[in-house]
Amino acid sequence: MQISIIGCGYVGLVTGGCLAAVGHHVTCVDNDAERIRALQAGHIPIYEPHLDHVIAAARAAGRMDYSTDVAVAARSADAIFICVGTPPLENGDADLSSIDAVARIIATEARGTKLVIEKSTVPVRTGEQLRRALEIYGRAGGAKFQVASNPEFLREGSSVHDFLHPDRIVVGVDEPATAERMREIYRPILDRTFTCPVHNGACPSASPPPFVVTTINSSELIKHASNSFLALKISYANVLADLCERLGADVEEVTRAVGMDPRIGPLFLRAGIGFGGFCFPKDIQAFYRLAERAGIDFVLLKEAEQINKQRIDHFLEKARRALWVLKGKQVGLLGLAFKPHTDDIRFAPALEILRRLLAEGASLRAYDPQAMNKTQAQFPTVNYCRDAYDVASGADAVLLLTEWPEFRDLDWVRIRDSMLRPLVLDGRNLLNPAAMRQLGFEYHSIGRPD
Ligand code: UGA
């Protein structure tokens, strides 16, 4: 099938690359000419495991190209995925202006029958507005539009895997024929007839993912409901961590056993410095606003957000307790990205901690395996180091802020010996407290006995 992807951000590139990898012909479109030039030159603007290889292979096979022209892409494609950004407005609502602009171009340019798929995260009832816009602005062209909502559940850092091995594919439609066309798009993934770039074709066996067909409104709601529930789970674990600290219990032991109940599940119960990224913080706000406008006070979401904000205060308080005065202290930061295996720093808890430490007059040295360039552009006064050892050298404290697995395997004896004071504050519970203390560190983590 000929597919156009509108918006070459993270979701657009992963969607485009993966759909090309499973055999479709894909044109990825963005109105940012510089971005398209860079992509054409083979430069992928985000760090995402496997994505460069997937895109290079699709391009070499002649199944993926780029354009800045939405009009051309709208005319040539059978199916158009809208993957443009929906950033938060001041009031927490999602900004849908990019979707509106794209819809108008598709409407005026399209001829024949077009399947228009909303992939961007949007509030419920956006699909209704999208259909209306397509029909109103497309009056002269006479095209027929099928509209679908197809939310993504990709996690940054493992999104290629998640796209090709989804735990469900959700499709919101208003007529059965649209669901069938969506099924055609995902057929290679449902039937597992592609050569998997993540497992080199040797994927672990699994049953096909459920293909869940709903109304468009339900599908849109599923996305916000999923992200918000995961955020609630994290905030719950974080309050448990505070309680454990007060009562002398260990949150890792508690959440491990709690998560063994299949009704609860083990994932997203990791306590730490809170959730960040471009999804949870904005989605939880947008979902709250949506509920509020529908007359529902979704107070759980407000609480989860509030708890998340307090994680930073709580962690800085630990740092202050250990270091006494922050001004003039040399503090090393390990990890800047909002989570490991990505270079994304948007709403990263690490960056908020960095910002506050700078404001308090600490002198900072930092290292992240992927997110240094992006952070440097925002915070030029930090001393960016070549590795974790460089960060620790002469430091009064090292703060571990993103749980990159390689930080677990560092030579911690070497780090201890190079620090001015062997103090580690682990905001992600990555390290083993007993082992760290045995090495002679003063070690503090989250929700575990000091
Ligand atoms: C999230 C969802 O997990 C995806 O399903 C969804 O598709 C995506 O948002 C989206 O809406 O596009 P992502 O933001 O990439 O994915 O990252 P997560 O793995 O969900 O982590 C989000 C934040 O929660 C990170 O800062 C992470 O460190 C934190 N987290 C996660 C915890 O603090 N504890 C946990 O137990 C899990």
Coordinates of C-alpha atoms and ligand atoms in Angstrom, one line a residue:
M1 CA 0.0 0.0 0.0
Q2 CA 1.2 3.6 -0.7
I3 CA 1.3 5.3 2.7
S4 CA 2.1 8.9 3.6
I5 CA 3.2 9.9 7.1
I6 CA 2.7 13.5 7.9
G7 CA 5.1 14.7 10.6
C8 CA 8.7 13.4 10.9
G9 CA 9.0 13.5 14.7
Y10 CA 9.6 10.5 16.8
V11 CA 6.3 8.8 16.2
G12 CA 6.2 9.6 12.5
L13 CA 9.7 8.3 11.8
V14 CA 9.1 5.1 13.8
T15 CA 5.7 4.5 12.1
G16 CA 7.1 5.3 8.7
G17 CA 10.3 3.2 9.1
C18 CA 8.4 0.2 10.5
L19 CA 5.6 0.3 7.9
A20 CA 8.3 0.4 5.2
A21 CA 10.1 -2.4 6.9
V22 CA 7.1 -4.7 6.7
G23 CA 6.6 -4.0 3.0
H24 CA 4.6 -0.8 2.4
H25 CA 5.8 2.1 0.3
V26 CA 6.1 5.1 2.6
T27 CA 6.6 8.8 2.0
C28 CA 7.5 10.7 5.2
V29 CA 6.5 14.4 5.0
D30 CA 7.4 17.4 7.2
N31 CA 7.2 21.1 6.5
D32 CA 10.6 21.6 8.2
A33 CA 12.8 21.6 5.1
E34 CA 16.0 21.4 7.1
R35 CA 14.8 18.3 8.8
I36 CA 13.9 16.7 5.5
R37 CA 17.3 17.6 4.0
A38 CA 19.0 16.0 6.9
L39 CA 16.9 12.9 6.7
Q40 CA 17.5 12.7 2.9
A41 CA 21.2 12.8 3.7
G42 CA 20.8 9.8 6.0
H43 CA 20.8 11.7 9.3
I44 CA 18.2 10.4 11.8
P45 CA 17.5 13.3 14.2
I46 CA 16.7 11.2 17.2
Y47 CA 18.5 8.4 19.0
E48 CA 16.2 5.4 18.9
P49 CA 17.6 1.8 19.0
H50 CA 17.3 0.0 15.6
L51 CA 15.6 3.0 13.8
D52 CA 18.7 4.1 11.8
H53 CA 19.1 0.6 10.5
V54 CA 15.4 0.1 9.7
I55 CA 15.2 3.3 7.8
A56 CA 18.5 2.7 5.9
A57 CA 17.2 -0.7 4.8
A58 CA 13.9 0.7 3.7
R59 CA 15.6 3.4 1.7
A60 CA 18.0 1.0 0.1
A61 CA 15.0 -1.2 -0.9
G62 CA 13.3 1.9 -2.5
R63 CA 10.4 1.7 -0.1
M64 CA 10.9 5.0 1.8
D65 CA 11.3 8.6 0.7
Y66 CA 10.9 12.1 2.1
S67 CA 9.1 15.2 1.1
T68 CA 8.2 18.6 2.4
D69 CA 5.0 18.7 0.3
V70 CA 1.9 17.6 2.2
A71 CA -0.2 18.2 -1.0
V72 CA 1.8 15.7 -3.1
A73 CA 1.8 13.2 -0.3
A74 CA -2.0 13.6 0.1
R75 CA -2.6 13.0 -3.6
S76 CA -0.3 10.0 -4.0
A77 CA -1.2 8.0 -0.9
D78 CA -3.9 5.4 -0.3
A79 CA -3.5 6.0 3.5
I80 CA -2.3 9.0 5.3
F81 CA -1.1 8.8 8.9
I82 CA -1.2 12.1 10.7
C83 CA 1.7 12.1 13.2
V84 CA 2.1 15.8 13.9
G85 CA 2.9 17.1 17.4
T86 CA 0.1 18.0 19.8
P87 CA 2.1 20.0 22.4
P88 CA 0.5 21.3 25.5
L89 CA -1.0 24.8 25.5
E90 CA -0.6 27.1 28.6
N91 CA -3.9 25.8 30.1
G92 CA -2.9 22.1 29.7
D93 CA -5.1 21.4 26.6
A94 CA -3.5 19.8 23.6
D95 CA -2.7 22.2 20.7
L96 CA -4.4 20.7 17.7
S97 CA -3.6 23.5 15.2
S98 CA -1.1 21.3 13.3
I99 CA -3.7 18.6 12.8
D100 CA -6.2 21.2 11.6
A101 CA -3.7 22.6 9.1
V102 CA -2.8 19.2 7.7
A103 CA -6.5 18.2 7.5
R104 CA -7.2 21.2 5.4
I105 CA -4.4 20.5 2.9
I106 CA -5.4 16.8 2.6
A107 CA -9.0 17.8 2.1
T108 CA -8.3 20.2 -0.8
E109 CA -5.7 18.0 -2.5
A110 CA -7.1 14.5 -2.2
R111 CA -9.0 12.8 -5.0
G112 CA -10.7 9.4 -5.0
T113 CA -10.9 7.5 -1.7
K114 CA -8.4 8.3 1.1
L115 CA -7.9 6.7 4.4
V116 CA -6.9 9.3 7.0
I117 CA -5.5 8.0 10.2
E118 CA -5.0 10.0 13.3
K119 CA -1.9 8.7 15.1
S120 CA -1.0 11.8 17.1
T121 CA -2.3 11.7 20.7
V122 CA -5.5 13.7 20.7
P123 CA -8.4 14.3 23.0
V124 CA -11.6 12.4 22.5
R125 CA -13.8 13.7 19.7
T126 CA -10.9 15.0 17.6
G127 CA -11.8 12.4 15.0
E128 CA -15.3 13.9 14.7
Q129 CA -13.7 17.3 14.0
L130 CA -11.2 15.8 11.6
R131 CA -13.9 14.1 9.6
R132 CA -15.9 17.4 9.5
A133 CA -12.8 19.4 8.4
L134 CA -12.0 16.9 5.6
E135 CA -15.6 17.0 4.3
I136 CA -16.0 20.7 4.5
Y137 CA -12.7 21.7 2.9
G138 CA -12.8 18.8 0.5
R139 CA -16.2 19.7 -1.0
A140 CA -14.7 20.9 -4.3
G141 CA -12.4 17.9 -4.7
G142 CA -15.1 15.3 -4.3
A143 CA -12.8 12.9 -2.5
K144 CA -14.3 10.3 -0.1
F145 CA -12.6 10.1 3.3
Q146 CA -12.4 7.1 5.6
V147 CA -11.2 8.3 9.1
A148 CA -9.6 6.1 11.7
S149 CA -8.0 6.6 15.1
N150 CA -4.9 4.4 15.7
P151 CA -3.2 5.4 18.9
E152 CA 0.4 4.4 19.4
F153 CA 1.7 2.7 22.5
L154 CA 5.4 3.0 21.7
R155 CA 7.9 3.5 24.4
E156 CA 10.9 5.6 23.5
G157 CA 14.0 3.5 23.6
S158 CA 12.1 0.3 22.4
S159 CA 9.7 1.8 20.0
V160 CA 10.8 -0.2 16.9
H161 CA 10.3 -3.4 18.9
D162 CA 7.0 -2.2 20.2
F163 CA 5.7 -1.3 16.7
L164 CA 6.6 -4.7 15.3
H165 CA 5.6 -6.7 18.3
P166 CA 2.7 -4.8 19.8
D167 CA 0.7 -6.1 22.7
R168 CA -2.5 -4.8 20.9
I169 CA -3.4 -2.8 17.8
V170 CA -6.2 -0.4 18.5
V171 CA -8.2 0.9 15.7
G172 CA -11.2 3.3 16.1
V173 CA -13.5 3.5 13.1
D174 CA -17.0 4.5 12.1
E175 CA -17.6 1.9 9.4
P176 CA -16.4 -1.7 9.1
A177 CA -14.7 -1.1 5.7
T178 CA -12.3 1.3 7.4
A179 CA -11.3 -1.4 9.9
E180 CA -10.6 -3.8 7.0
R181 CA -8.3 -1.3 5.4
M182 CA -6.5 -0.8 8.6
R183 CA -6.2 -4.5 9.0
E184 CA -4.5 -4.6 5.6
I185 CA -2.0 -2.1 6.7
Y186 CA -1.1 -4.2 9.8
R187 CA -1.5 -7.6 8.1
P188 CA 2.3 -8.3 8.0
I189 CA 2.5 -7.6 11.7
L190 CA -0.6 -9.6 12.5
D191 CA 0.6 -12.5 10.5
R192 CA 4.2 -12.0 11.3
T193 CA 5.3 -12.2 7.7
F194 CA 8.1 -9.7 7.9
T195 CA 11.8 -10.1 8.6
C196 CA 12.2 -8.6 12.0
P197 CA 15.1 -6.1 12.2
V198 CA 15.1 -6.3 16.0
H199 CA 15.6 -10.0 16.3
N200 CA 17.2 -10.5 12.9
G201 CA 14.2 -12.6 11.8
A202 CA 14.4 -14.9 14.8
C203 CA 11.6 -13.4 16.9
P204 CA 10.6 -15.3 20.1
S205 CA 7.3 -17.1 19.3
A206 CA 4.1 -15.4 20.4
S207 CA 0.5 -15.3 19.5
P208 CA -0.6 -12.6 17.1
P209 CA -1.5 -9.3 18.8
P210 CA -5.2 -8.6 19.3
F211 CA -6.6 -6.3 16.7
V212 CA -9.0 -4.3 18.7
V213 CA -11.7 -2.4 16.7
T214 CA -13.7 0.3 18.6
T215 CA -15.5 3.5 17.9
I216 CA -13.2 6.5 17.2
N217 CA -14.2 8.1 20.5
S218 CA -13.2 5.0 22.5
S219 CA -10.0 4.6 20.6
E220 CA -9.0 8.2 21.4
L221 CA -9.9 7.6 25.0
I222 CA -7.9 4.4 25.3
K223 CA -4.7 6.2 24.6
H224 CA -5.2 8.9 27.3
A225 CA -6.6 6.3 29.7
S226 CA -3.6 4.0 29.2
N227 CA -0.9 6.7 29.7
S228 CA -2.7 8.2 32.7
F229 CA -3.1 4.8 34.4
L230 CA 0.6 4.1 34.0
A231 CA 1.4 7.5 35.4
L232 CA -1.0 6.8 38.4
K233 CA 0.8 3.5 39.0
I234 CA 4.2 5.3 39.1
S235 CA 2.9 8.0 41.5
Y236 CA 1.4 5.2 43.7
A237 CA 4.8 3.5 43.9
N238 CA 6.5 6.8 44.7
V239 CA 4.1 7.5 47.6
L240 CA 4.8 3.9 48.8
A241 CA 8.5 4.8 48.6
D242 CA 8.0 7.8 50.9
L243 CA 6.1 5.7 53.3
C244 CA 8.8 3.0 53.3
E245 CA 11.4 5.7 54.1
R246 CA 9.4 6.8 57.1
L247 CA 8.6 3.3 58.3
G248 CA 11.9 1.6 57.6
A249 CA 10.6 -0.7 54.9
D250 CA 12.1 -1.3 51.4
V251 CA 10.0 -0.1 48.4
E252 CA 11.7 -2.5 46.1
E253 CA 10.7 -5.5 48.2
V254 CA 7.2 -4.1 48.6
T255 CA 6.5 -3.4 44.9
R256 CA 8.1 -6.7 43.8
A257 CA 5.7 -8.7 45.9
V258 CA 2.7 -6.4 45.2
G259 CA 3.4 -6.6 41.4
M260 CA 3.3 -10.4 41.5
D261 CA -0.5 -10.2 41.8
P262 CA -1.6 -10.5 38.2
R263 CA -4.4 -8.0 38.9
I264 CA -1.7 -5.4 39.6
G265 CA 1.3 -6.5 37.5
P266 CA 5.0 -5.8 38.0
L267 CA 5.6 -3.0 35.5
F268 CA 5.5 0.8 36.2
L269 CA 5.9 0.3 39.9
R270 CA 9.5 1.6 39.9
A271 CA 9.9 4.4 42.5
G272 CA 12.3 7.2 41.8
I273 CA 12.5 10.8 40.8
G274 CA 9.2 10.6 38.9
F275 CA 8.0 10.3 35.4
G276 CA 9.0 12.7 32.6
G277 CA 9.1 12.7 28.8
F278 CA 6.8 14.2 26.3
C279 CA 3.9 11.9 26.9
F280 CA 2.9 11.3 30.6
P281 CA 3.2 14.9 31.9
K282 CA 1.3 16.4 29.0
D283 CA -1.2 13.5 28.5
I284 CA -2.2 13.5 32.2
Q285 CA -2.9 17.2 32.0
A286 CA -4.8 17.0 28.7
F287 CA -6.9 14.1 30.1
Y288 CA -7.7 16.1 33.2
R289 CA -8.8 19.1 31.2
L290 CA -10.9 16.9 28.9
A291 CA -12.6 15.3 31.9
E292 CA -13.1 18.7 33.5
R293 CA -14.9 20.0 30.4
A294 CA -17.1 16.9 30.4
G295 CA -18.1 17.7 34.0
I296 CA -15.9 15.1 35.7
D297 CA -13.4 16.1 38.3
F298 CA -10.7 13.4 37.7
V299 CA -9.0 14.3 40.9
L300 CA -6.8 11.1 40.8
L301 CA -4.9 12.6 37.9
K302 CA -4.3 15.9 39.6
E303 CA -3.0 14.0 42.6
A304 CA -0.7 11.8 40.5
E305 CA 0.7 15.0 38.8
Q306 CA 1.2 16.7 42.1
I307 CA 3.0 13.7 43.6
N308 CA 5.2 13.6 40.6
K309 CA 6.2 17.2 40.9
Q310 CA 7.1 16.7 44.6
R311 CA 9.6 13.9 43.6
I312 CA 12.1 16.6 42.6
D313 CA 11.7 18.5 45.9
H314 CA 12.0 15.3 47.8
F315 CA 15.2 14.3 46.0
L316 CA 16.8 17.7 46.4
E317 CA 15.9 17.6 50.1
K318 CA 17.9 14.4 50.3
A319 CA 20.8 16.1 48.6
R320 CA 20.6 19.0 50.9
R321 CA 20.5 16.8 54.0
A322 CA 23.6 14.9 52.8
L323 CA 25.6 17.9 51.5
W324 CA 24.3 20.6 53.9
V325 CA 25.0 23.6 51.7
L326 CA 24.7 23.1 47.9
K327 CA 26.3 26.4 46.9
G328 CA 29.9 25.9 45.8
K329 CA 29.7 22.1 46.0
Q330 CA 30.8 20.1 43.0
V331 CA 28.0 17.8 42.0
G332 CA 28.3 15.1 39.3
L333 CA 25.2 14.1 37.4
L334 CA 24.9 10.7 35.8
G335 CA 22.1 10.6 33.3
L336 CA 20.1 13.5 31.7
A337 CA 17.6 11.8 29.4
F338 CA 14.1 11.3 30.7
K339 CA 14.7 7.5 30.6
P340 CA 17.5 5.2 29.3
H341 CA 18.0 4.3 25.6
T342 CA 16.9 7.7 24.3
D343 CA 18.4 11.1 23.8
D344 CA 15.1 12.8 24.7
I345 CA 15.3 15.4 27.5
R346 CA 11.8 16.8 27.2
F347 CA 10.3 17.2 30.7
A348 CA 13.2 15.0 32.0
P349 CA 13.3 14.9 35.8
A350 CA 17.1 15.0 35.6
L351 CA 16.9 18.4 33.9
E352 CA 14.7 19.9 36.5
I353 CA 17.2 18.7 39.1
L354 CA 20.0 20.2 37.1
R355 CA 18.2 23.5 36.8
R356 CA 17.5 23.7 40.5
L357 CA 21.1 22.8 41.5
L358 CA 22.4 25.5 39.2
A359 CA 20.0 28.0 40.7
E360 CA 21.3 27.0 44.2
G361 CA 24.9 27.7 43.1
A362 CA 26.2 24.1 42.8
S363 CA 28.9 23.6 40.2
L364 CA 27.9 20.7 37.9
R365 CA 29.6 18.1 35.9
A366 CA 27.4 15.8 33.8
Y367 CA 27.4 12.8 31.5
D368 CA 24.8 10.9 29.6
P369 CA 25.5 8.4 26.9
Q370 CA 23.1 10.1 24.4
A371 CA 21.6 13.3 25.7
M372 CA 24.6 15.5 26.1
N373 CA 24.2 17.6 22.9
K374 CA 20.6 18.4 23.5
T375 CA 21.2 19.3 27.2
Q376 CA 24.3 21.4 26.4
A377 CA 22.2 23.6 24.0
Q378 CA 19.9 24.4 26.9
F379 CA 22.4 24.5 29.8
P380 CA 25.7 25.7 28.5
T381 CA 27.3 26.4 31.9
V382 CA 27.4 22.8 33.0
N383 CA 30.7 21.0 32.5
Y384 CA 29.9 18.1 30.2
C385 CA 32.3 15.2 30.7
R386 CA 33.6 12.5 28.5
D387 CA 32.4 9.7 30.8
A388 CA 31.1 8.8 34.3
Y389 CA 34.6 8.7 35.7
D390 CA 35.3 12.2 34.6
V391 CA 32.0 13.3 36.2
A392 CA 33.0 11.8 39.6
S393 CA 36.5 13.2 39.6
G394 CA 36.8 15.7 42.6
A395 CA 33.0 15.6 43.2
D396 CA 31.3 16.2 46.6
A397 CA 28.5 14.0 45.4
V398 CA 27.3 12.0 42.4
L399 CA 23.6 12.0 41.6
L400 CA 22.3 9.1 39.5
L401 CA 19.4 10.4 37.5
T402 CA 18.8 8.1 34.6
E403 CA 19.1 4.4 34.9
W404 CA 21.3 3.6 31.9
P405 CA 22.4 0.0 32.5
E406 CA 26.0 0.9 31.9
F407 CA 26.0 2.9 35.1
R408 CA 25.4 -0.3 37.1
D409 CA 28.6 -1.8 35.6
L410 CA 30.9 1.1 36.3
D411 CA 34.1 0.6 38.3
W412 CA 32.7 2.1 41.4
V413 CA 36.0 1.6 43.4
R414 CA 37.6 3.9 40.8
I415 CA 34.8 6.3 41.2
R416 CA 35.0 6.3 45.0
D417 CA 38.8 6.9 44.9
S418 CA 38.4 9.9 42.6
M419 CA 35.7 11.7 44.5
L420 CA 36.3 14.3 47.1
R421 CA 33.6 12.7 49.2
P422 CA 32.2 9.2 48.4
L423 CA 28.6 10.2 48.4
V424 CA 26.1 8.8 45.9
L425 CA 22.4 9.7 45.6
D426 CA 20.6 7.2 43.4
G427 CA 17.4 8.7 42.1
R428 CA 16.5 5.5 40.2
N429 CA 17.4 2.7 42.7
L430 CA 19.8 1.3 40.1
L431 CA 22.6 0.3 42.5
N432 CA 22.7 -2.2 45.3
P433 CA 22.7 -0.4 48.7
A434 CA 24.6 -3.1 50.6
A435 CA 27.2 -3.4 47.9
M436 CA 27.7 0.4 47.7
R437 CA 28.1 0.7 51.5
Q438 CA 30.5 -2.2 51.5
L439 CA 32.6 -0.2 49.0
G440 CA 32.6 2.6 51.5
F441 CA 30.1 4.9 49.9
E442 CA 27.6 7.0 51.7
Y443 CA 24.7 5.9 49.6
H444 CA 21.1 7.1 49.6
S445 CA 18.3 5.9 47.3
I446 CA 14.6 6.1 47.1
G447 CA 12.3 4.3 49.5
R448 CA 15.1 2.0 50.8
P449 CA 16.5 2.1 54.3
D450 CA 19.6 4.3 54.4
Ligands
UGA1 C1 4.9 6.3 27.3 C2 4.1 5.0 27.3 O1 4.7 4.0 28.1 C3 3.8 4.4 25.9 O2 3.0 3.3 25.9 C4 3.2 5.5 25.1 O3 3.1 5.1 23.7 C5 4.1 6.8 25.1 O4 4.3 7.2 26.5 C6 3.4 7.9 24.3 O5 2.4 8.3 24.6 O6 3.9 8.2 23.2 P1 7.5 6.8 27.1 O7 7.1 8.2 27.5 O8 8.4 6.6 26.0 O9 6.2 5.9 26.8 O10 8.2 6.2 28.4 P2 7.9 5.2 29.6 O11 8.7 4.0 29.5 O12 6.4 5.1 29.7 O13 8.4 6.1 30.8 C7 7.8 7.4 31.1 C8 8.5 8.0 32.4 O14 8.1 7.2 33.5 C9 10.0 7.9 32.4 O15 10.5 9.2 32.9 C10 10.4 6.8 33.3 O16 11.6 7.0 33.9 C11 9.2 6.9 34.3 N1 8.9 5.6 34.9 C12 8.5 4.5 34.2 C13 9.1 5.5 36.3 O17 9.4 6.5 37.0 N2 8.8 4.3 36.9 C14 8.3 3.2 36.2 O18 8.1 2.2 36.9 C15 8.2 3.3 34.9

